[in-house]
Amino acid sequence: MAKQTYWPNLTRALLVVCLLLLAFGALPAGFMLVAKPDGSSLGFSASWLAGSPFSNYTVPGLVLIALFGAGSLVTIIGMIARPRWAWADMLSSRIHTDWPVAMSGLIGMGLMIWITVQVMIIPVSFLQPTLFGLGLMILALSASIAVRRADKRPAIER
């Protein structure tokens, strides 16, 4: 009798927790930046944007809301509820893995890119390395699930 492992479930649970942390941080911050585009609600200075493509924090706030907030929540719904959406089924069949796994990997990479660019533009805070680490964790967990799934496919499909 083969020993049952709970590693795949633990990996997915950790990924959901990481995405929840990201969403619950990104949504309020994004709404605060859109509400007060000068950044004052978060203690940001408008002068930090000098040399960037932005004149205020509206667009960065919208990115936080859409990509890291709503995107993370939709991905979590996909991982937990597994809704039957036609676009999602088509995407999953083309990429040979679940769309929420691929989406979470993209969110992780996007967060790492976002933080890298942010460090080049505004002063560094303790939060930036923390968020970069969260993005790396999301990417690593997603890759772990995707690789494990690829290993389970018959050799003829690979």
Coordinates of C-alpha atoms in Angstrom, one line a residue:
M1 CA 0.0 0.0 0.0
A2 CA 1.4 3.4 -1.1
K3 CA 1.9 6.0 1.6
Q4 CA -0.4 8.9 1.1
T5 CA 1.2 12.3 1.0
Y6 CA -0.4 15.6 1.9
W7 CA 2.3 17.7 0.3
P8 CA 0.2 18.7 -2.7
N9 CA -2.6 19.9 -0.5
L10 CA -0.2 21.7 1.8
T11 CA 1.4 23.4 -1.2
R12 CA -1.9 24.6 -2.5
A13 CA -3.0 25.8 0.9
L14 CA 0.3 27.8 1.3
L15 CA -0.3 29.3 -2.1
V16 CA -3.8 30.4 -1.2
V17 CA -2.5 31.9 2.1
C18 CA 0.2 33.9 0.2
L19 CA -2.3 35.1 -2.4
L20 CA -4.7 36.2 0.4
L21 CA -1.9 38.1 2.1
L22 CA -1.2 39.8 -1.1
A23 CA -4.8 40.6 -1.9
F24 CA -5.6 41.9 1.6
G25 CA -2.5 44.2 1.4
A26 CA -3.0 45.4 -2.2
L27 CA -6.7 46.2 -2.2
P28 CA -6.7 48.7 0.7
A29 CA -3.4 50.3 -0.4
G30 CA -4.7 50.6 -4.0
F31 CA -7.9 52.2 -2.9
M32 CA -6.1 54.6 -0.7
L33 CA -3.8 55.6 -3.6
V34 CA -6.7 56.1 -5.9
A35 CA -8.7 58.1 -3.3
K36 CA -5.7 60.3 -2.6
P37 CA -3.4 60.2 -5.7
D38 CA -0.8 62.4 -3.9
G39 CA 0.1 59.3 -1.8
S40 CA -0.4 61.1 1.5
S41 CA -2.8 58.5 2.8
L42 CA 0.1 56.0 2.9
G43 CA 2.8 58.5 3.8
F44 CA 4.2 58.6 0.3
S45 CA 5.7 61.7 -1.2
A46 CA 4.7 62.9 -4.7
S47 CA 8.3 63.9 -5.2
W48 CA 9.2 60.1 -5.2
L49 CA 7.6 59.9 -8.6
A50 CA 10.0 62.3 -10.2
G51 CA 11.7 60.5 -13.1
S52 CA 8.9 57.9 -13.3
P53 CA 6.2 57.7 -16.0
F54 CA 3.6 58.7 -13.3
S55 CA 2.6 62.2 -12.2
N56 CA 0.6 60.8 -9.3
Y57 CA -0.3 57.4 -7.6
T58 CA -3.5 56.8 -9.5
V59 CA -2.2 54.2 -12.0
P60 CA 0.0 52.4 -9.4
G61 CA -3.2 52.2 -7.2
L62 CA -5.2 50.8 -10.0
V63 CA -2.5 48.2 -10.7
L64 CA -2.6 47.2 -7.0
I65 CA -6.4 46.9 -7.1
A66 CA -6.7 45.0 -10.4
L67 CA -3.6 42.8 -10.7
F68 CA -2.5 42.1 -7.2
G69 CA -5.9 42.5 -5.4
A70 CA -8.6 41.3 -7.7
G71 CA -6.3 39.0 -9.7
S72 CA -5.3 37.2 -6.5
L73 CA -8.9 36.8 -5.4
V74 CA -10.0 35.4 -8.7
T75 CA -7.1 33.0 -8.7
I76 CA -8.0 31.9 -5.2
I77 CA -11.6 31.3 -6.3
G78 CA -10.3 29.2 -9.2
M79 CA -8.1 27.1 -6.9
I80 CA -10.8 26.5 -4.3
A81 CA -14.1 26.5 -6.1
R82 CA -12.8 25.3 -9.5
P83 CA -15.6 27.1 -11.5
R84 CA -16.4 25.9 -15.0
W85 CA -15.5 28.9 -17.0
A86 CA -15.1 28.3 -20.8
W87 CA -12.1 30.7 -21.1
A88 CA -10.5 29.0 -18.1
D89 CA -11.0 25.5 -19.5
M90 CA -9.6 26.5 -22.9
L91 CA -6.6 28.2 -21.2
S92 CA -5.9 25.2 -19.0
S93 CA -6.0 22.8 -21.9
R94 CA -3.5 24.9 -23.9
I95 CA -1.0 25.4 -21.1
H96 CA -1.3 21.8 -19.7
T97 CA -1.9 22.9 -16.1
D98 CA -4.7 24.5 -14.1
W99 CA -5.2 28.2 -15.0
P100 CA -5.1 29.2 -11.3
V101 CA -1.6 27.7 -11.0
A102 CA -0.4 29.6 -14.1
M103 CA -2.1 32.8 -13.0
S104 CA -0.5 32.6 -9.5
G105 CA 2.9 32.1 -11.1
L106 CA 2.3 35.2 -13.2
I107 CA 1.1 37.2 -10.2
G108 CA 4.3 36.1 -8.3
M109 CA 6.5 37.2 -11.2
G110 CA 4.6 40.4 -11.6
L111 CA 5.0 41.2 -8.0
M112 CA 8.8 40.7 -8.1
I113 CA 9.0 42.9 -11.2
W114 CA 6.8 45.5 -9.6
I115 CA 9.0 45.7 -6.4
T116 CA 12.2 45.7 -8.4
V117 CA 11.0 48.7 -10.4
Q118 CA 9.6 50.3 -7.3
V119 CA 13.0 50.1 -5.6
M120 CA 14.6 51.9 -8.5
I121 CA 12.1 54.8 -8.2
I122 CA 11.2 55.3 -4.6
P123 CA 13.1 55.0 -1.3
V124 CA 13.5 51.5 0.0
S125 CA 11.4 50.4 3.0
F126 CA 11.3 47.1 4.9
L127 CA 8.1 46.2 3.0
Q128 CA 9.7 46.0 -0.4
P129 CA 12.0 43.0 0.4
T130 CA 9.1 41.4 2.2
L131 CA 6.9 41.7 -0.8
F132 CA 9.6 40.6 -3.2
G133 CA 10.0 37.5 -1.0
L134 CA 6.2 36.9 -1.1
G135 CA 6.3 37.1 -4.9
L136 CA 9.1 34.6 -4.9
M137 CA 7.2 32.3 -2.6
I138 CA 4.1 32.5 -4.8
L139 CA 6.2 31.8 -7.9
A140 CA 8.0 28.8 -6.2
L141 CA 4.8 27.3 -4.9
S142 CA 3.1 27.7 -8.4
A143 CA 6.1 26.1 -10.1
S144 CA 6.1 23.2 -7.6
I145 CA 2.4 22.5 -8.4
A146 CA 2.9 22.8 -12.1
V147 CA 6.0 20.5 -12.2
R148 CA 4.3 17.9 -10.0
R149 CA 1.3 18.0 -12.4
A150 CA 3.5 17.6 -15.4
D151 CA 5.3 14.6 -13.9
K152 CA 1.9 12.8 -13.5
R153 CA 1.0 13.2 -17.2
P154 CA 1.7 10.1 -19.4
A155 CA 5.0 10.3 -21.3
I156 CA 3.1 10.5 -24.7
E157 CA 1.6 13.9 -23.6
R158 CA 4.8 15.5 -22.6

